[in-house]
Short mmCIF file of C-alpha atoms in Angstrom, two decimals:
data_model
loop_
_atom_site.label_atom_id
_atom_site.label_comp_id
_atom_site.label_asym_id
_atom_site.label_seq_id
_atom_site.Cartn_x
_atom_site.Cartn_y
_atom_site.Cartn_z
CA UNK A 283 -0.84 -119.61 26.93
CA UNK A 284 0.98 -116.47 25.73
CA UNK A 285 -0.38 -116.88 22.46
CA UNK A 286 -3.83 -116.65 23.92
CA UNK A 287 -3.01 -114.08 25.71
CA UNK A 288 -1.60 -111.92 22.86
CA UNK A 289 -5.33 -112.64 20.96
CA UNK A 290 -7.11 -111.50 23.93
CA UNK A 291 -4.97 -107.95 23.90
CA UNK A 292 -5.32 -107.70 20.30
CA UNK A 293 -8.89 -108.36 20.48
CA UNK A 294 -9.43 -105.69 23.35
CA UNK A 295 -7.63 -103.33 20.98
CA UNK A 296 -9.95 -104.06 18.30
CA UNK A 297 -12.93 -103.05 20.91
CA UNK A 298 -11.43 -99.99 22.03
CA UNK A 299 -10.57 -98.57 18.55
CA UNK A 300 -13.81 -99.47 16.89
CA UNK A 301 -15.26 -97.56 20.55
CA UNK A 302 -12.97 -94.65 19.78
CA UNK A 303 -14.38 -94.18 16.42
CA UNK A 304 -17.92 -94.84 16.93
CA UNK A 305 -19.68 -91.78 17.84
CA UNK A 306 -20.56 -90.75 21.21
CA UNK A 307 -24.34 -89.86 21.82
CA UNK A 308 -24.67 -86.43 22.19
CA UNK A 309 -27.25 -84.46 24.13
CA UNK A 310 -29.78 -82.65 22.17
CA UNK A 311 -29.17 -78.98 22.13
CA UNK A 312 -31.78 -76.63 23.81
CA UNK A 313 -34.41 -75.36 22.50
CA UNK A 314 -34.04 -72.09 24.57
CA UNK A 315 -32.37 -70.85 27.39
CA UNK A 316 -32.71 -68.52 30.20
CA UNK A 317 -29.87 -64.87 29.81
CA UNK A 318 -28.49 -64.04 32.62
CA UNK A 319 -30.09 -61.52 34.66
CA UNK A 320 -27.49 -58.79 33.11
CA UNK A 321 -28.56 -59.51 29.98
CA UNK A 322 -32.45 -59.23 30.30
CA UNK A 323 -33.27 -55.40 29.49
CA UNK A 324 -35.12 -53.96 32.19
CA UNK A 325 -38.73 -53.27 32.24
CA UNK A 326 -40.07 -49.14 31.69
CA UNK A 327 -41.33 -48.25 34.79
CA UNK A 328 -44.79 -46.79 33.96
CA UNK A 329 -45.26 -43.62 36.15
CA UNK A 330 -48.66 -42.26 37.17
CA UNK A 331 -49.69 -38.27 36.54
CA UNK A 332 -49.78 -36.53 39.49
CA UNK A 333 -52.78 -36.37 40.93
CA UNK A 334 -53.65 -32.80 39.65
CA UNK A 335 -52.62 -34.23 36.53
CA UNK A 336 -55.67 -36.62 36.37
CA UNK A 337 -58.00 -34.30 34.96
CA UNK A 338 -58.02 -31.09 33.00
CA UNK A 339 -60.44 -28.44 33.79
CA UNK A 340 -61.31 -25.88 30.82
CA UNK A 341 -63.50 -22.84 32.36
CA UNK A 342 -65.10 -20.33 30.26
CA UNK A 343 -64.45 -21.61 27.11
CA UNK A 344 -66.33 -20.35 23.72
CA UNK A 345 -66.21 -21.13 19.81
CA UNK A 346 -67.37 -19.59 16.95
CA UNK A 347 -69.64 -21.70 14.72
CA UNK A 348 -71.72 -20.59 11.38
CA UNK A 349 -75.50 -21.68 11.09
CA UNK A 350 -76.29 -23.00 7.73
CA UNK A 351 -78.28 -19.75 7.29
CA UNK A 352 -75.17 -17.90 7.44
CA UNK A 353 -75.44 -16.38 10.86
CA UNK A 354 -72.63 -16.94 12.82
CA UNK A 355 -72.89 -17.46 16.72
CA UNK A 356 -70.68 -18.07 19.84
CA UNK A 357 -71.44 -21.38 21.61
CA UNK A 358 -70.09 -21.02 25.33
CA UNK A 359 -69.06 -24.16 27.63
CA UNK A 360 -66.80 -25.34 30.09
CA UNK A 361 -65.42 -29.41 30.17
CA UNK A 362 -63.01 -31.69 32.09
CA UNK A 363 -60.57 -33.91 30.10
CA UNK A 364 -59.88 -37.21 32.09
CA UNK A 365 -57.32 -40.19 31.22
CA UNK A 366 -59.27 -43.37 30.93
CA UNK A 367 -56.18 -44.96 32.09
CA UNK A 368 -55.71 -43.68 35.19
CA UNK A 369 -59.13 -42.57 36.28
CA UNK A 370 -62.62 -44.59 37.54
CA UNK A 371 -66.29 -43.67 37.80
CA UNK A 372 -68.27 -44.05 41.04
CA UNK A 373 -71.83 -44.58 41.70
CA UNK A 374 -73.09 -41.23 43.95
CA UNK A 375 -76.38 -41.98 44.97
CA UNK A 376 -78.77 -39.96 47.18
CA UNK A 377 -81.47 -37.45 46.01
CA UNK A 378 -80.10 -33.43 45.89
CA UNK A 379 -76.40 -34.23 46.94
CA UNK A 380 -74.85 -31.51 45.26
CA UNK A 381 -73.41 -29.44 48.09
CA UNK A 382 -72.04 -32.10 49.22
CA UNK A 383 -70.21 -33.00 46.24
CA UNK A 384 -68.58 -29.63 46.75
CA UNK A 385 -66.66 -30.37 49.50
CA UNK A 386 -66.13 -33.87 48.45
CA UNK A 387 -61.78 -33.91 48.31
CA UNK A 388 -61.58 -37.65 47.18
CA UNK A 389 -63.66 -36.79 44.12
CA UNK A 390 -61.90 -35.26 40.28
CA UNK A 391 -65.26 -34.04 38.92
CA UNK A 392 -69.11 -35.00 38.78
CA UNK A 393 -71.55 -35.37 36.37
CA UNK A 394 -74.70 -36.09 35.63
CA UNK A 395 -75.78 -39.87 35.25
CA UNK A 396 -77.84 -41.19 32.69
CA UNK A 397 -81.94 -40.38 32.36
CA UNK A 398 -83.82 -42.91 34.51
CA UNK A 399 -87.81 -42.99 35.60
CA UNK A 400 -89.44 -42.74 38.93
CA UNK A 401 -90.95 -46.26 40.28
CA UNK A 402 -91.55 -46.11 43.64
CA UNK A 403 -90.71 -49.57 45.63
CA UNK A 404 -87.77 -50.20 42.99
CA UNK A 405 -85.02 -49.36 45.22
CA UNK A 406 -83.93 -47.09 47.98
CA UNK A 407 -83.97 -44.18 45.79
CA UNK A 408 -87.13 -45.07 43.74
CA UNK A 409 -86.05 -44.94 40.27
CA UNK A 410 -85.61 -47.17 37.29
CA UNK A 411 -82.61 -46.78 35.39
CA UNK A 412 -82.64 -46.74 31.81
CA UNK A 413 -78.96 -48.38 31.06
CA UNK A 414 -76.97 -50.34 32.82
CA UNK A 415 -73.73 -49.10 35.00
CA UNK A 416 -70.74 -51.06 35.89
CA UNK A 417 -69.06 -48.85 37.93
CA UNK A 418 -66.27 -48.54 40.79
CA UNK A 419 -67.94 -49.06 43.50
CA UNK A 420 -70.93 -51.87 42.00
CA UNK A 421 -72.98 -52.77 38.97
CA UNK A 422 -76.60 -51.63 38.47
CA UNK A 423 -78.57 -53.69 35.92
CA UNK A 424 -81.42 -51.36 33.88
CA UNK A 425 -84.72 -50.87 35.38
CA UNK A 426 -86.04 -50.47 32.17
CA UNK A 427 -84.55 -53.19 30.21
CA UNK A 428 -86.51 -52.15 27.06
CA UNK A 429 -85.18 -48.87 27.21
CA UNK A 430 -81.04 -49.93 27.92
CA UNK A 431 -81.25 -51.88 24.35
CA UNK A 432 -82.54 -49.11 22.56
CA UNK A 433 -80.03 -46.89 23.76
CA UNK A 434 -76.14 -46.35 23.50
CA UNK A 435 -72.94 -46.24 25.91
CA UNK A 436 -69.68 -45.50 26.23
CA UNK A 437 -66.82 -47.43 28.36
CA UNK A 438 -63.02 -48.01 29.67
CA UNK A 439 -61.93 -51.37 28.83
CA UNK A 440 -59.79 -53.11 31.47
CA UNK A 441 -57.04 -51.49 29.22
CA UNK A 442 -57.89 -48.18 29.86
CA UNK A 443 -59.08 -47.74 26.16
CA UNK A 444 -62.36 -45.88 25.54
CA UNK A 445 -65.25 -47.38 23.50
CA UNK A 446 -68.44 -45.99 22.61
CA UNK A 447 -71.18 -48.08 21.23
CA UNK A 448 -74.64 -49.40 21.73
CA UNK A 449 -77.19 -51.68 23.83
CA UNK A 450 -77.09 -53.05 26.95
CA UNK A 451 -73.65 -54.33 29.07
CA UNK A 452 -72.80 -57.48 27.00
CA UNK A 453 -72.78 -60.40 30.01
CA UNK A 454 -70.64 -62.51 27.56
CA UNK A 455 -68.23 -59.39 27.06
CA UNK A 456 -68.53 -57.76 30.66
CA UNK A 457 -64.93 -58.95 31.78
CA UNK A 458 -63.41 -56.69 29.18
CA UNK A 459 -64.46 -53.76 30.68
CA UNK A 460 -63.98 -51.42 34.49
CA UNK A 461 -66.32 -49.02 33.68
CA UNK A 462 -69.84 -48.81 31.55
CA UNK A 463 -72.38 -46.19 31.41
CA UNK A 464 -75.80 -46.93 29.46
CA UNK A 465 -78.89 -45.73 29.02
CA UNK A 466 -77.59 -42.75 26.47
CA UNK A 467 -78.54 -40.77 23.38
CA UNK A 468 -75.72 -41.36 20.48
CA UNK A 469 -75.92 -37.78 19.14
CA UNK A 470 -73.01 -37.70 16.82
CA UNK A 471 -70.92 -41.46 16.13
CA UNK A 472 -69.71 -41.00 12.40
CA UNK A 473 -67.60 -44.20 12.88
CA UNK A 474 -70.41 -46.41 13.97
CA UNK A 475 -74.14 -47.70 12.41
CA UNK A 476 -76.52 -48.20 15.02
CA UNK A 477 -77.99 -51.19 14.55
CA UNK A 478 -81.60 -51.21 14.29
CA UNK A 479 -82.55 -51.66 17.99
CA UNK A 480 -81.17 -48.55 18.81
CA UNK A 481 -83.97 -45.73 19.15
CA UNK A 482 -82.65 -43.06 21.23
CA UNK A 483 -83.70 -40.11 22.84
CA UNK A 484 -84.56 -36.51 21.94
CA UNK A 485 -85.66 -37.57 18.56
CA UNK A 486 -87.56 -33.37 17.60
CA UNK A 487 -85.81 -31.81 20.55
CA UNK A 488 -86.01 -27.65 19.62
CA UNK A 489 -85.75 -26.31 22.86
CA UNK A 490 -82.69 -24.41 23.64
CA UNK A 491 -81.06 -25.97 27.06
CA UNK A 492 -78.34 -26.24 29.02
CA UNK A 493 -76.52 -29.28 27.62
CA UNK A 494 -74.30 -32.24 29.34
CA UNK A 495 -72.08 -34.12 26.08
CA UNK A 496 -69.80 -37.26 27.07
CA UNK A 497 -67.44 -36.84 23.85
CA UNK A 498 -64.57 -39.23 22.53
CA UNK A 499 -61.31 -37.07 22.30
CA UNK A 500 -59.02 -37.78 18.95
CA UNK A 501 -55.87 -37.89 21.76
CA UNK A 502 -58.07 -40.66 23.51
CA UNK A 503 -59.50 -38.97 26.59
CA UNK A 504 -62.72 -38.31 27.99
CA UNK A 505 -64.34 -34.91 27.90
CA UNK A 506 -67.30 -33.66 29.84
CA UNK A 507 -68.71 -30.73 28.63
CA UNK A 508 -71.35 -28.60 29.74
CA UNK A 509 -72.57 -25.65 27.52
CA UNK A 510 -74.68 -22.63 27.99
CA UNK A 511 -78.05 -22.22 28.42
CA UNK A 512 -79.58 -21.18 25.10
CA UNK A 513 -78.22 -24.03 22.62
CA UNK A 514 -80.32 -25.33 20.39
CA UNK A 515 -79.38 -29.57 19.02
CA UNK A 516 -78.73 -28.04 15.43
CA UNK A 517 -76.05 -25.58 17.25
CA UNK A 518 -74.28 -28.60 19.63
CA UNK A 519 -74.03 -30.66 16.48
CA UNK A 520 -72.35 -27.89 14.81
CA UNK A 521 -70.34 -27.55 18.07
CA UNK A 522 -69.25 -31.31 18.04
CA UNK A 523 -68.39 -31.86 14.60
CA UNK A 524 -66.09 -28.47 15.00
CA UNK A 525 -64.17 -30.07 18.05
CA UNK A 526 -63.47 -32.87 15.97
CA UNK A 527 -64.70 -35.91 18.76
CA UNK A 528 -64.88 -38.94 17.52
CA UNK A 529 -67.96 -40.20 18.98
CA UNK A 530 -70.17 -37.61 21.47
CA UNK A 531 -73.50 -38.64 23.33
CA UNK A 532 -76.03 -36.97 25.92
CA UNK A 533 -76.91 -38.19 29.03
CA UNK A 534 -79.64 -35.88 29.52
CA UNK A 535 -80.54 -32.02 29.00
CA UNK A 536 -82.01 -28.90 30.61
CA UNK A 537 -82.20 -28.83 34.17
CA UNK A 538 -80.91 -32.28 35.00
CA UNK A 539 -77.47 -31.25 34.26
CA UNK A 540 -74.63 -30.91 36.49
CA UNK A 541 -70.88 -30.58 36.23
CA UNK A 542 -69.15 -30.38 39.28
CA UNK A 543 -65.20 -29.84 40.17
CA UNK A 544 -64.83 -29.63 43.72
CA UNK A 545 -63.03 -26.58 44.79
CA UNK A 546 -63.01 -25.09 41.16
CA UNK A 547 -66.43 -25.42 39.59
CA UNK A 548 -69.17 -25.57 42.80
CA UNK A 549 -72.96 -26.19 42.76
CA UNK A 550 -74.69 -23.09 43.80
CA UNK A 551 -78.46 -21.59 44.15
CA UNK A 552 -77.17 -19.34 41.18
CA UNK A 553 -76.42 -22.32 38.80
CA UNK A 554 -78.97 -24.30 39.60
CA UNK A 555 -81.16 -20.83 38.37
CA UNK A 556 -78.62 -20.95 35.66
CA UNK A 557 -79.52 -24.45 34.70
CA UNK A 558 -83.33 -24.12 35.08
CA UNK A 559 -83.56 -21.30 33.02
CA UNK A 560 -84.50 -19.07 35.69
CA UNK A 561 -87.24 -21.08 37.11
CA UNK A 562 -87.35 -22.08 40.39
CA UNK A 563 -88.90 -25.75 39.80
CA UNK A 564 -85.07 -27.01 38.52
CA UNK A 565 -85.40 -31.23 38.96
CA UNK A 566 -83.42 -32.65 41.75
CA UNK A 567 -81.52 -36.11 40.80
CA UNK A 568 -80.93 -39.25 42.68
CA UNK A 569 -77.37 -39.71 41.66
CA UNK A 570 -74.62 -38.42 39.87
CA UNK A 571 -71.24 -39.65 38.39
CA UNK A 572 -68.79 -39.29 40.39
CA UNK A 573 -65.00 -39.05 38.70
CA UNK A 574 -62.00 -40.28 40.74
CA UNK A 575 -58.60 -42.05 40.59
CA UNK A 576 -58.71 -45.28 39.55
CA UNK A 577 -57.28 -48.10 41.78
CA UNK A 578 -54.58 -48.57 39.13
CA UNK A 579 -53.37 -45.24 39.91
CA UNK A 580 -53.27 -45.74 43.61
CA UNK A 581 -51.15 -49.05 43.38
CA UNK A 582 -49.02 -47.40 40.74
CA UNK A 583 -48.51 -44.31 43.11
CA UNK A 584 -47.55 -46.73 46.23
CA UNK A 585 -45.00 -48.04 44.19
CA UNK A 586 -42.85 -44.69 43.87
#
């Protein structure tokens, strides 16, 4: 019996030892793992411009450009720089609403839309556009579908990023952006080929006009720029190419045009004389564009 027992306690010794030397399984490391909150560097607050901030208005301006015959002339405008980022373009639609964009507070700036064609019975304001517009406040497929693929645009991604290019809204692509304006003439683009559908507008234009330019800044903005009367297409291609945008296209000429800064630049019987070239016959419009801050700016405000 005790010898028994003595091989049962030397054979439980055995088991233990060979257990103590066997390896343990061990648990598989992570793969990652979460810092503590102290240790996760905090996020950079964006802040918004002030509201002020949100556009730049540039009055009176002039430059001095030379004419390939030598003769050197002073081309006279005024513009607003706007942030993509932080700033969205409305729809304002109604026939001869300019007054009323003067007193308009919620608005940055107007300006005019691109060229469209009367068709009675099309819609409420009897016109066919001649791009499409996705804009703040809806989306506004082309009238004249023809027309928006022969034509250019420029847009603010959902980024904020401007992009100037050509044809009609992409449907497969429309997510990417907040805002698109077709329907335009791609005057000056020296980054881009049109591609062959494009035809554009103007094509022989000599008359010297008042002119509206949507122009690609080198910092990134948006500028809206209205010259003189008197400005022949030779001249405002010698005035884009000397403010260096990267991409600059018309929405229209002559008496359709319209720049607008409530409070600072106002619509009056005087500049619509101005823009007519003195006649009194100056061509009402159904709608303008109407710049103002974007929703992004508003949430980002509410936050402070």
């Amino acid at each position: 019996m005790g010898r028994s027992l003595a091989v049962v306690l030397a054979l439980a010794g055995a088991v233990v030892g060979a257990a103590a030397l066997w390896p343990l399984p061990q648990e598989p490391e992570p793969l990652s793992w979460d810092p503590q909150p102290e240790l996760i560097p905090p996020q950079p607050i964006v802040l918004p411009p002030a509201r002020e901030q949100l556009v730049e208005f540039l009055p009176d301006q002039s430059i001095r450009l030379l004419r390939p015959t030598g003769r050197e002339i002073t081309v006279r405008y005024s513009a607003v720089v706007a942030d993509p980022q932080w700033v969205d373009v409305a729809f304002y639609g109604g026939w001869e609403r300019e007054l009323e964009a003067n007193e308009d507070s919620s608005a940055l700036a107007f300006v005019t839309g691109p060229t469209y064609e009367r068709q009675q019975g099309f819609n409420d304001l009897g016109i066919a556009l001649h791009g499409d517009l996705l804009l703040a406040n809806g989306q506004w497929d082309a009238g004249n579908r023809a027309a928006a693929r022969q034509r250019a645009y420029w847009a603010i991604t959902n980024g904020g990023e401007l992009e100037f290019g050509y044809g009609r809204l992409p449907r497969e692509e429309s997510s990417r952006y907040r805002i698109f304006v077709g329907g335009l003439h791609a005057f000056h683009h020296p980054e881009a080929v049109p591609p062959e559908s494009y035809k554009g507008v103007y094509q022989g234009m000599t008359l010297a006009d008042v002119r509206i330019v949507y122009a690609w800044r080198d910092d990134g903005r948006l500028e809206l720029l209205e010259t003189a009367d008197g400005l022949l297409f030779s001249d405002l291609e010698l005035l884009v190419k000397a403010r260096g945008f990267r991409a600059a296209y018309l929405p229209d000429h002559a008496s359709k045009s319209r720049l607008i800064i409530p409070g600072q630049k106002l619509w009056s019987d005087e500049q619509a004389l101005w823009v007519s070239g003195g006649r009194l016959d100056i061509i009402p419009l159904p709608f303008m564009l109407k710049l103002q801050p974007s929703r992004a700016w508003y949430e980002a405000s509410n936050r402070l």
